[in-house]
mmCIF file of N, CA and C in Angstrom:
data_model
loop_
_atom_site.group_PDB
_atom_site.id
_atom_site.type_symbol
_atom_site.label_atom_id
_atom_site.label_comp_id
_atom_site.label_asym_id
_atom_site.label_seq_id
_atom_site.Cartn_x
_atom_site.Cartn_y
_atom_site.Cartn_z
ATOM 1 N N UNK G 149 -36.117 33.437 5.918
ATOM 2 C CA UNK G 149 -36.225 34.901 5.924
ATOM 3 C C UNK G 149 -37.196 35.315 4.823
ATOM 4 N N UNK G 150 -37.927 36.355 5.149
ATOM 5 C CA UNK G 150 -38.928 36.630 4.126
ATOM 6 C C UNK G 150 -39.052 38.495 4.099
ATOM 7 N N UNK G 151 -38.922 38.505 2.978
ATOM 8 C CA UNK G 151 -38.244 40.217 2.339
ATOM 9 C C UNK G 151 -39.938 40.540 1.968
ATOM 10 N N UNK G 152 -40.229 41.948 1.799
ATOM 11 C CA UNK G 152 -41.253 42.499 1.071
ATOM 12 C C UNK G 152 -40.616 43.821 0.865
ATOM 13 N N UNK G 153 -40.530 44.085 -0.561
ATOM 14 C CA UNK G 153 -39.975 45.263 -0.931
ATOM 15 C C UNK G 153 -40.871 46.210 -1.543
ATOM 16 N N UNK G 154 -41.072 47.763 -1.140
ATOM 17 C CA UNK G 154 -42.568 48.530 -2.217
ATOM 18 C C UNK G 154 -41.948 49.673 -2.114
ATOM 19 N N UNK G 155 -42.571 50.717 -3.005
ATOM 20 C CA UNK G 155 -42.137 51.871 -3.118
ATOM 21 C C UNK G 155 -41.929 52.414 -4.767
ATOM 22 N N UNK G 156 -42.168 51.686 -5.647
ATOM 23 C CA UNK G 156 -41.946 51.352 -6.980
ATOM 24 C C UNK G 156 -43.415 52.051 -7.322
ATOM 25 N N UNK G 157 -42.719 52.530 -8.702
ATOM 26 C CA UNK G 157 -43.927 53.403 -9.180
ATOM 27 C C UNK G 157 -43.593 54.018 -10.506
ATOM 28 N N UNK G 158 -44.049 55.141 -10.754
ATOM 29 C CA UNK G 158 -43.917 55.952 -12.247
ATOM 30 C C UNK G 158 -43.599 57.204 -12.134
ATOM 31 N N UNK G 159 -41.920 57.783 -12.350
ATOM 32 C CA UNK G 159 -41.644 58.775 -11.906
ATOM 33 C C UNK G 159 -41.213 59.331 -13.743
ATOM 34 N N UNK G 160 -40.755 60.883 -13.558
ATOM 35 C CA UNK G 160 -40.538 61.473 -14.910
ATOM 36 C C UNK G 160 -38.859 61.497 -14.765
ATOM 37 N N UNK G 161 -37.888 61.509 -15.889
ATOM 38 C CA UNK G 161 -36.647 61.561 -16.150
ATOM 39 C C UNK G 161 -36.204 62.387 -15.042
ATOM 40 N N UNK G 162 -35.338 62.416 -14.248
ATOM 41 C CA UNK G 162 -34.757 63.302 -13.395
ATOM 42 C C UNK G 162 -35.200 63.070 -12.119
ATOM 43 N N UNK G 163 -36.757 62.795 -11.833
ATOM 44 C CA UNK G 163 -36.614 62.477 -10.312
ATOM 45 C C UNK G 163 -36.611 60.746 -10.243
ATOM 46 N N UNK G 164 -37.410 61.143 -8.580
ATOM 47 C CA UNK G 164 -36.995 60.504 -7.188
ATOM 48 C C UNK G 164 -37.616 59.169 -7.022
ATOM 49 N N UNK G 165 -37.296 58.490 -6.403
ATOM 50 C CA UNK G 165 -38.327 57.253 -5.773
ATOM 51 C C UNK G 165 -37.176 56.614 -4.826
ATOM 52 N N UNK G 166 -37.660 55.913 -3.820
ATOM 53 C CA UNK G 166 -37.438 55.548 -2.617
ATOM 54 C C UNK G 166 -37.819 54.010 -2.648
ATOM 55 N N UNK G 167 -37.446 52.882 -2.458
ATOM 56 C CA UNK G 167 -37.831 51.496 -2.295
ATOM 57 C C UNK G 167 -37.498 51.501 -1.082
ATOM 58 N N UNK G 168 -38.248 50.505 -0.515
ATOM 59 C CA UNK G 168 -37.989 49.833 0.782
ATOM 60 C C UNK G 168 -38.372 48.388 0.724
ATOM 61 N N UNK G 169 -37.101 47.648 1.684
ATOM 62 C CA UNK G 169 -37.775 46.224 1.842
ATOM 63 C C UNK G 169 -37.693 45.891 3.333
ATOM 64 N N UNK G 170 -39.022 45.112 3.686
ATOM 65 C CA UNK G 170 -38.811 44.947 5.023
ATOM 66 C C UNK G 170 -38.435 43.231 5.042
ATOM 67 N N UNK G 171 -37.943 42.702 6.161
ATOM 68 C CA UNK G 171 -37.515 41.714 6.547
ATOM 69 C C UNK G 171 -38.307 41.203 7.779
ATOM 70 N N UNK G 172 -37.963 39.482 7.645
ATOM 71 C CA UNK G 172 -38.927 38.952 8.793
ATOM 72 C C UNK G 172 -37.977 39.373 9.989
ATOM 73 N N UNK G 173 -36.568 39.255 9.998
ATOM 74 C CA UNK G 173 -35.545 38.741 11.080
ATOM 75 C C UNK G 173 -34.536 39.455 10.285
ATOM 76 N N UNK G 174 -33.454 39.600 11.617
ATOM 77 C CA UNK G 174 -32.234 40.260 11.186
ATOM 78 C C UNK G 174 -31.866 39.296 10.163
ATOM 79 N N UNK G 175 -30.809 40.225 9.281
ATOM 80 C CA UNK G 175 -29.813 39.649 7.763
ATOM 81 C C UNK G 175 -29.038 39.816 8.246
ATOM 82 N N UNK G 176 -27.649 39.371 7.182
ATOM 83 C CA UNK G 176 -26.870 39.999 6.595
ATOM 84 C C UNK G 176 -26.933 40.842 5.804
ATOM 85 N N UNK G 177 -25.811 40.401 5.020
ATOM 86 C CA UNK G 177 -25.444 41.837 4.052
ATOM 87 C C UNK G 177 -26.407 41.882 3.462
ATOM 88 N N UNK G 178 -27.353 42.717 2.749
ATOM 89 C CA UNK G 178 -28.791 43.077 1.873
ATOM 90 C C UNK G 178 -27.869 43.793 0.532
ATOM 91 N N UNK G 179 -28.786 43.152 -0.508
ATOM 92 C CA UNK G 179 -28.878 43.994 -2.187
ATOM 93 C C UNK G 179 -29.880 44.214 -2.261
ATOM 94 N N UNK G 180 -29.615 45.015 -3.600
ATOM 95 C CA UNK G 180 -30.846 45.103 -4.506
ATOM 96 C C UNK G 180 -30.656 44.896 -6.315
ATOM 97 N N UNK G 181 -31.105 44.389 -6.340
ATOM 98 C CA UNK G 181 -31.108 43.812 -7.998
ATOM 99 C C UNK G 181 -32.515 44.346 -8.707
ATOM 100 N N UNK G 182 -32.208 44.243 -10.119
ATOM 101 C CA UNK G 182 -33.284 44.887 -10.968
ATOM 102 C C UNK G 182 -33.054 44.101 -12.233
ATOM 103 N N UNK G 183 -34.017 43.785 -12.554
ATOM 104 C CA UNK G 183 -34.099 43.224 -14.585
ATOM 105 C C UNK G 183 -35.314 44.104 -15.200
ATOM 106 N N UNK G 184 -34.608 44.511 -16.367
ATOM 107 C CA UNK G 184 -35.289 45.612 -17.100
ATOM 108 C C UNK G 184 -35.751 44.245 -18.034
ATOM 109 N N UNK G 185 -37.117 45.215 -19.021
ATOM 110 C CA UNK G 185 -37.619 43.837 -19.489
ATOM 111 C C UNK G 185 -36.745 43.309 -21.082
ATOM 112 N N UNK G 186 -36.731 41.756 -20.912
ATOM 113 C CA UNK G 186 -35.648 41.729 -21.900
ATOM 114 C C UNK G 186 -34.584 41.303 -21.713
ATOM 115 N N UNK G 187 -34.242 41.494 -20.248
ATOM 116 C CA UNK G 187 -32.566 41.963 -19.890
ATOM 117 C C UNK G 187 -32.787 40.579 -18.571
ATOM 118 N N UNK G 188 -31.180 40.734 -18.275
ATOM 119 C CA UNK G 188 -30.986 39.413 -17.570
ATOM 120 C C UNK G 188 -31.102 40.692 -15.882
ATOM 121 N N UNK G 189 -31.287 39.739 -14.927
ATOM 122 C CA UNK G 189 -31.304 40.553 -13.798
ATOM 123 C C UNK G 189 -30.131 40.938 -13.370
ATOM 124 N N UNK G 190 -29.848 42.070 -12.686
ATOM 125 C CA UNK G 190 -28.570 42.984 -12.742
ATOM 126 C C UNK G 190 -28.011 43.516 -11.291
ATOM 127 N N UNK G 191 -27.092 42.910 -10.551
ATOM 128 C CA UNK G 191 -27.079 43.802 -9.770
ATOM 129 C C UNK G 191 -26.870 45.387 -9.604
ATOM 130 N N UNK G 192 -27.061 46.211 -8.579
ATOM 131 C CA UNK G 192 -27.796 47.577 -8.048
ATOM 132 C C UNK G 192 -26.767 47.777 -6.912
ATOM 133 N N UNK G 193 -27.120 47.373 -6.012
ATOM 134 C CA UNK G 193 -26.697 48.168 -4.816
ATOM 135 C C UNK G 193 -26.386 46.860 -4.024
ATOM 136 N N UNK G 194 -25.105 46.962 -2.974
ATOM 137 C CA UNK G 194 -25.492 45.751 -1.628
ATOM 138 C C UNK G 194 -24.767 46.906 -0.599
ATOM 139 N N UNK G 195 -25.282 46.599 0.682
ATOM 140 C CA UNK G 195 -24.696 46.940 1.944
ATOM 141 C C UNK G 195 -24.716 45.540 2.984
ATOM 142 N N UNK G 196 -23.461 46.019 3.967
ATOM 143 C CA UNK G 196 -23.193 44.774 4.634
ATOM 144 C C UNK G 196 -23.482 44.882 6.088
ATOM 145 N N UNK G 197 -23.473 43.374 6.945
ATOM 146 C CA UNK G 197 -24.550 43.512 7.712
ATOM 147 C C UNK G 197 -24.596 44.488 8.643
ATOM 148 N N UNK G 198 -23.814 45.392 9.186
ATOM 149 C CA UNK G 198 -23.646 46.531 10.214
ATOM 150 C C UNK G 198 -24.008 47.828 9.621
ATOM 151 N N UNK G 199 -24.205 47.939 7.983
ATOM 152 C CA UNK G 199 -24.158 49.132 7.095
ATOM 153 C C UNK G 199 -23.021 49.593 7.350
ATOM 154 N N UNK G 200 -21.938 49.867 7.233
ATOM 155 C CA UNK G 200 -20.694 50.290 7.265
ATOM 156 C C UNK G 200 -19.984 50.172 5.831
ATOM 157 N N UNK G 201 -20.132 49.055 4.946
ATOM 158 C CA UNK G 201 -19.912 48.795 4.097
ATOM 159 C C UNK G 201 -20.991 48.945 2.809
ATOM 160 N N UNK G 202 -20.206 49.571 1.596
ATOM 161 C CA UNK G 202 -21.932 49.658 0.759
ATOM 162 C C UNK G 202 -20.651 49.309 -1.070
ATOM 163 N N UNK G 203 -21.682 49.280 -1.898
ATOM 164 C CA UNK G 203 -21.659 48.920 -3.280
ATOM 165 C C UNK G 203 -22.457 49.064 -4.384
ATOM 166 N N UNK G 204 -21.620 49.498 -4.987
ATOM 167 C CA UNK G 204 -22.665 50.031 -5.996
ATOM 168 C C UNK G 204 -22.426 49.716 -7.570
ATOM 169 N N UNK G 205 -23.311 49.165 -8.260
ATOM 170 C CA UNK G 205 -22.735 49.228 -9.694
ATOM 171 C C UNK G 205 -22.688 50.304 -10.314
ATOM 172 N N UNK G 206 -21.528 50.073 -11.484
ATOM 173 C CA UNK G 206 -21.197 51.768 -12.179
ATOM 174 C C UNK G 206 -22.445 52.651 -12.703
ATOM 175 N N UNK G 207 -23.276 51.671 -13.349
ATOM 176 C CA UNK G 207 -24.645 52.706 -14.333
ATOM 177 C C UNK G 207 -25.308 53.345 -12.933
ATOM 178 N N UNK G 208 -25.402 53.599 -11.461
ATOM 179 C CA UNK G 208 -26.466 53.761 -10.324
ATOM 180 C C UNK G 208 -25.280 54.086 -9.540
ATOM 181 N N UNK G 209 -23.992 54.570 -9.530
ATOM 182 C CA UNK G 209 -23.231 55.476 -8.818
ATOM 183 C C UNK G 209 -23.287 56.666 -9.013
ATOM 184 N N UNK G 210 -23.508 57.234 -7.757
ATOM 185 C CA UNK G 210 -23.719 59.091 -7.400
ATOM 186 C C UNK G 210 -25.182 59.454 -7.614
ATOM 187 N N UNK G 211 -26.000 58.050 -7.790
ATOM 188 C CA UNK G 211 -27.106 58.568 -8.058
ATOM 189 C C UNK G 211 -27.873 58.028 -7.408
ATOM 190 N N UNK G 212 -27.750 56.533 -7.069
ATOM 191 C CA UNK G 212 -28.757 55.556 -5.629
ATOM 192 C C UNK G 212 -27.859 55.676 -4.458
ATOM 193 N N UNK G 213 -28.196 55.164 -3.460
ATOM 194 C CA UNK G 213 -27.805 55.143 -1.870
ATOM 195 C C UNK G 213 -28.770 54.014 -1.409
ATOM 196 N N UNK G 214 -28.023 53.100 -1.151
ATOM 197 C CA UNK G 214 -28.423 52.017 -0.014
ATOM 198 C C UNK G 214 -27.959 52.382 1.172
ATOM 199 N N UNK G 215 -29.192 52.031 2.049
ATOM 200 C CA UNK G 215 -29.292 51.946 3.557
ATOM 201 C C UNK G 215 -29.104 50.992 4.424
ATOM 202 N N UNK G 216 -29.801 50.822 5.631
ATOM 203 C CA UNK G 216 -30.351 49.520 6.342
ATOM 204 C C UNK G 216 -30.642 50.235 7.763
ATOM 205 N N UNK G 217 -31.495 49.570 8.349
ATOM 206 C CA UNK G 217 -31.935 50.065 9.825
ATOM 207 C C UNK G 217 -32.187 48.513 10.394
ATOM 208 N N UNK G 218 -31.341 48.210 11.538
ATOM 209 C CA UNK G 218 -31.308 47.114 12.116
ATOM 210 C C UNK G 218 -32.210 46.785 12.348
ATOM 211 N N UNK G 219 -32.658 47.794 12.790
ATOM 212 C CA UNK G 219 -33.241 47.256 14.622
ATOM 213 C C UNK G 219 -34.931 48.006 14.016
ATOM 214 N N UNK G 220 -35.291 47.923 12.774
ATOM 215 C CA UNK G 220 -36.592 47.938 11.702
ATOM 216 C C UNK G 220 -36.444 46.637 10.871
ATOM 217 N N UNK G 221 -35.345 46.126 10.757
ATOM 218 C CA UNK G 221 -35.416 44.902 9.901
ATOM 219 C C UNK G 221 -35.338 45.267 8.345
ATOM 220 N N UNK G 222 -35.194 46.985 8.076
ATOM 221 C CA UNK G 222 -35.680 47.243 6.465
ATOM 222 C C UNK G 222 -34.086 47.498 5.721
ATOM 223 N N UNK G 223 -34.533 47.689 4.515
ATOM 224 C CA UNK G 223 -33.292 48.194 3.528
ATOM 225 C C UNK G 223 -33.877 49.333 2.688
ATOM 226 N N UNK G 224 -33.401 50.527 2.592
ATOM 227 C CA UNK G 224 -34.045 51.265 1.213
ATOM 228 C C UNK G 224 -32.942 51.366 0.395
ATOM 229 N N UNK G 225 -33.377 51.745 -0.526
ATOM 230 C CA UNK G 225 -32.699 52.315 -2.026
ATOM 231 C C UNK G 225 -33.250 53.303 -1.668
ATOM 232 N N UNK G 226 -32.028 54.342 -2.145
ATOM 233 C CA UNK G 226 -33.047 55.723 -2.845
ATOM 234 C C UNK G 226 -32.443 56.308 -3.944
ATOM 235 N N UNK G 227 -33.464 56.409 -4.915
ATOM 236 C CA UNK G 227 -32.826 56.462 -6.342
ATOM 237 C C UNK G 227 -33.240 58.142 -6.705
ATOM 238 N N UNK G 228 -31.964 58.599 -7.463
ATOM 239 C CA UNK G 228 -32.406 60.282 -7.465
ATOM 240 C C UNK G 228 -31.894 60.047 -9.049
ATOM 241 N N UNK G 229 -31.672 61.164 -9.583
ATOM 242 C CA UNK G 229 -31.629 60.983 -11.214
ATOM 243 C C UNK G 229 -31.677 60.139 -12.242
ATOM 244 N N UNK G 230 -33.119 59.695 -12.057
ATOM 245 C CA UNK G 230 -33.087 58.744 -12.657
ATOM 246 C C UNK G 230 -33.698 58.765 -13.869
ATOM 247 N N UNK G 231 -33.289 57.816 -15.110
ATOM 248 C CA UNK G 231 -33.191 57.794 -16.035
ATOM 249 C C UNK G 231 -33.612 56.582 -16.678
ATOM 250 N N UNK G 232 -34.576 56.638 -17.735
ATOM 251 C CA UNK G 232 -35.313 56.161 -18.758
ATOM 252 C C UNK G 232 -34.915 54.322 -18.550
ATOM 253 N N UNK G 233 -33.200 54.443 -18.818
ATOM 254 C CA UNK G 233 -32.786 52.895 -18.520
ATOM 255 C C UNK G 233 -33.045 52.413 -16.765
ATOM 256 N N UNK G 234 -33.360 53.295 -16.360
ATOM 257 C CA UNK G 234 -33.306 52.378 -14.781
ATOM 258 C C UNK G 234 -35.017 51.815 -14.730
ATOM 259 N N UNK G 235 -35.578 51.990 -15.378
ATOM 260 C CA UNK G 235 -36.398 51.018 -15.649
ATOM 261 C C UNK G 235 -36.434 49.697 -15.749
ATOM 262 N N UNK G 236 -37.311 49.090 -14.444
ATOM 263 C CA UNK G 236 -36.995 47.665 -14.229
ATOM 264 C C UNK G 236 -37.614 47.374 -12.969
ATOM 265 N N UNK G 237 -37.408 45.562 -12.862
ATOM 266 C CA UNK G 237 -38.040 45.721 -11.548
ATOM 267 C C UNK G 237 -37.463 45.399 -10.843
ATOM 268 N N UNK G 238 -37.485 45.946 -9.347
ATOM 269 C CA UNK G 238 -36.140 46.001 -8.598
ATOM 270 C C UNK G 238 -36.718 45.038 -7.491
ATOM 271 N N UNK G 239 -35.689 44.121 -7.005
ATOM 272 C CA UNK G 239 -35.572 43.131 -5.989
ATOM 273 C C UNK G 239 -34.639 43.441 -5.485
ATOM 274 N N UNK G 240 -35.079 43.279 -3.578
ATOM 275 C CA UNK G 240 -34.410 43.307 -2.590
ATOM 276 C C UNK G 240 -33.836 41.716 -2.144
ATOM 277 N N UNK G 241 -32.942 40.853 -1.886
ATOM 278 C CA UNK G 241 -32.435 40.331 -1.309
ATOM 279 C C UNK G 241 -31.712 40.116 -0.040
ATOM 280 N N UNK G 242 -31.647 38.951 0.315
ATOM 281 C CA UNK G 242 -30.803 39.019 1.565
ATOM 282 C C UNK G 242 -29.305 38.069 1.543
ATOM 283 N N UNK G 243 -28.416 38.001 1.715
ATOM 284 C CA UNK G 243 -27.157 37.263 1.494
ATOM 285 C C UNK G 243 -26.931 36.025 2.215
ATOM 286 N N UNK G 244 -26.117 35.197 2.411
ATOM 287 C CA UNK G 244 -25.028 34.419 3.009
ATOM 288 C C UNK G 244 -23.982 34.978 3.570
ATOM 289 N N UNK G 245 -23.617 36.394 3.053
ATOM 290 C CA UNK G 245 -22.059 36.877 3.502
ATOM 291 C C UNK G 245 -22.353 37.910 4.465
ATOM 292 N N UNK G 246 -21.849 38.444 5.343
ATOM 293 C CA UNK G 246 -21.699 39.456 6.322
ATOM 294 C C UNK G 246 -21.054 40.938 5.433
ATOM 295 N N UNK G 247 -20.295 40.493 4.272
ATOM 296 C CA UNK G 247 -19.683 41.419 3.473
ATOM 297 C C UNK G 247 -20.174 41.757 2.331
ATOM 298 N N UNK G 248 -20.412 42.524 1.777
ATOM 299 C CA UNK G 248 -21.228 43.085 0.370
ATOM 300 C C UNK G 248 -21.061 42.160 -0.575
ATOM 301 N N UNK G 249 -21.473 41.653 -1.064
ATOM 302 C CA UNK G 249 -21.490 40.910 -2.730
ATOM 303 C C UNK G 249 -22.150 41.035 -3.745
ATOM 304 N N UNK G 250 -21.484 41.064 -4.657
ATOM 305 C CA UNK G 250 -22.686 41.049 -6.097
ATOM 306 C C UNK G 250 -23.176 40.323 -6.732
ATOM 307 N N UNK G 251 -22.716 39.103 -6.485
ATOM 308 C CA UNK G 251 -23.242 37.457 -7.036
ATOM 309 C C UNK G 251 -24.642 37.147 -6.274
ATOM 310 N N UNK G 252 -25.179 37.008 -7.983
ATOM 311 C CA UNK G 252 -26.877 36.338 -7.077
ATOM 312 C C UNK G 252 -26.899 35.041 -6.229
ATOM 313 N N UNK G 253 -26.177 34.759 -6.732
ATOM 314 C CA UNK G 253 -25.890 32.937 -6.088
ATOM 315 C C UNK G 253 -25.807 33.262 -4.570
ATOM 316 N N UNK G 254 -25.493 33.797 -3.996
ATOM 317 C CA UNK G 254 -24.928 34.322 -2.439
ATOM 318 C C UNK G 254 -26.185 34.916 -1.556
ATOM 319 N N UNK G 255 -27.265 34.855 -2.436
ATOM 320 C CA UNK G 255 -28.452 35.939 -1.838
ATOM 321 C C UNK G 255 -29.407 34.375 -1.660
ATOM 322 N N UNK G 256 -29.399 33.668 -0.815
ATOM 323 C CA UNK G 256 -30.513 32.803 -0.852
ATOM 324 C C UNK G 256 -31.957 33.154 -0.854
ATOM 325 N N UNK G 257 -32.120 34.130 -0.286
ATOM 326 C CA UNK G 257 -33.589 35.212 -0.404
ATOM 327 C C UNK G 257 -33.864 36.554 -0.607
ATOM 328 N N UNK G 258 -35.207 36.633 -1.902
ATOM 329 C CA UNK G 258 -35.501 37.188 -2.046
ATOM 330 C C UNK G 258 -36.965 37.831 -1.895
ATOM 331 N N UNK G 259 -36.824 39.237 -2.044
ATOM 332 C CA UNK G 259 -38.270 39.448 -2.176
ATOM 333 C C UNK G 259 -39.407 39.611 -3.795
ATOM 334 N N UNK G 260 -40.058 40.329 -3.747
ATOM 335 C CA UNK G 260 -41.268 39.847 -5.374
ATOM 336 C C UNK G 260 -41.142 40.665 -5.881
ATOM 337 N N UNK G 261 -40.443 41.824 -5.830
ATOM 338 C CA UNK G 261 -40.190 42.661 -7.025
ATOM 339 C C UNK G 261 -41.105 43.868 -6.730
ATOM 340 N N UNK G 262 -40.589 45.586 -7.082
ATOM 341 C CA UNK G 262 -41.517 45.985 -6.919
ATOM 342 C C UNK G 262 -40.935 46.817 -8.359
ATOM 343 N N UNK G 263 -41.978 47.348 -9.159
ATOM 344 C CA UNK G 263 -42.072 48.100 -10.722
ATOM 345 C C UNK G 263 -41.356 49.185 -10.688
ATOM 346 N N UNK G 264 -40.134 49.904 -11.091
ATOM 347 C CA UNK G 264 -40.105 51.251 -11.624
ATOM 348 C C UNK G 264 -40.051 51.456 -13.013
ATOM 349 N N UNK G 265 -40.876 52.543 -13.291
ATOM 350 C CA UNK G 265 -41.110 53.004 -14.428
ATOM 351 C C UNK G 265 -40.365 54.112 -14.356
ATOM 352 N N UNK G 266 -39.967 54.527 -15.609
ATOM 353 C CA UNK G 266 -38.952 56.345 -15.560
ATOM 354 C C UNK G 266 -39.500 56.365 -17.154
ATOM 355 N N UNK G 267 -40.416 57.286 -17.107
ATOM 356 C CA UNK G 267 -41.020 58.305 -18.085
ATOM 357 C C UNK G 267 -41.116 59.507 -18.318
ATOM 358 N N UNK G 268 -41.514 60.222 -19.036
ATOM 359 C CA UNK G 268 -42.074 61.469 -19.259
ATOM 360 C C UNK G 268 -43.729 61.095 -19.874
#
């Protein structure tokens, strides 16, 4: 399976940005992970393989939303208030499990990372 995730960019404290990753072939369950620089990589978000099921870590609750569209092969994030620490670069993955997880170990593929910056 082969992920390409973009949408990453340089937004100011408070707004928006949108990631997307596309996929070669249907997944499973899809994340998204991020390592700020410095920092060990972190999970973000997972949804599971029907989207019915979603997850979120505490620092990016009420404020990201993971998706998925089957039958496009993609996943987005969409990140709204965002803030100085969500700086990092965010990777999309794909799982082993049918059910959400947060362990990297479980994601045999990933995609290359795409940049967010949160500035003023």
């Amino acid at each position: 399976v082969q992920l390409q995730a973009c949408g990453g960019g340089l937004v100011q404290p408070g707004g928006s940005l949108r990631l997307s990753c596309a996929t070669s072939e249907r997944t499973l369950s899809m994340g998204w992970f991020r390592q700020a620089p410095g920092k060990e990589r972190e999970f973000v978000a997972a949804i599971s393989r029907g989207g019915g099921s979603t997850e979120y870590a505490d620092s990016v609750k009420g404020r990201f939303t993971i998706s998925r569209d089957n039958a496009k092969y993609t996943s987005d994030l969409q990140m709204d208030s965002l803030k100085a620490e969500d700086t990092a670069v965010y990777y999309c993955a794909a799982s082993s499990f049918g059910l959400t997880t947060t362990i990297q170990s479980r994601y045999p593929y990933w995609g290359q990372g795409t940049e967010v910056t949160v500035s003023s």
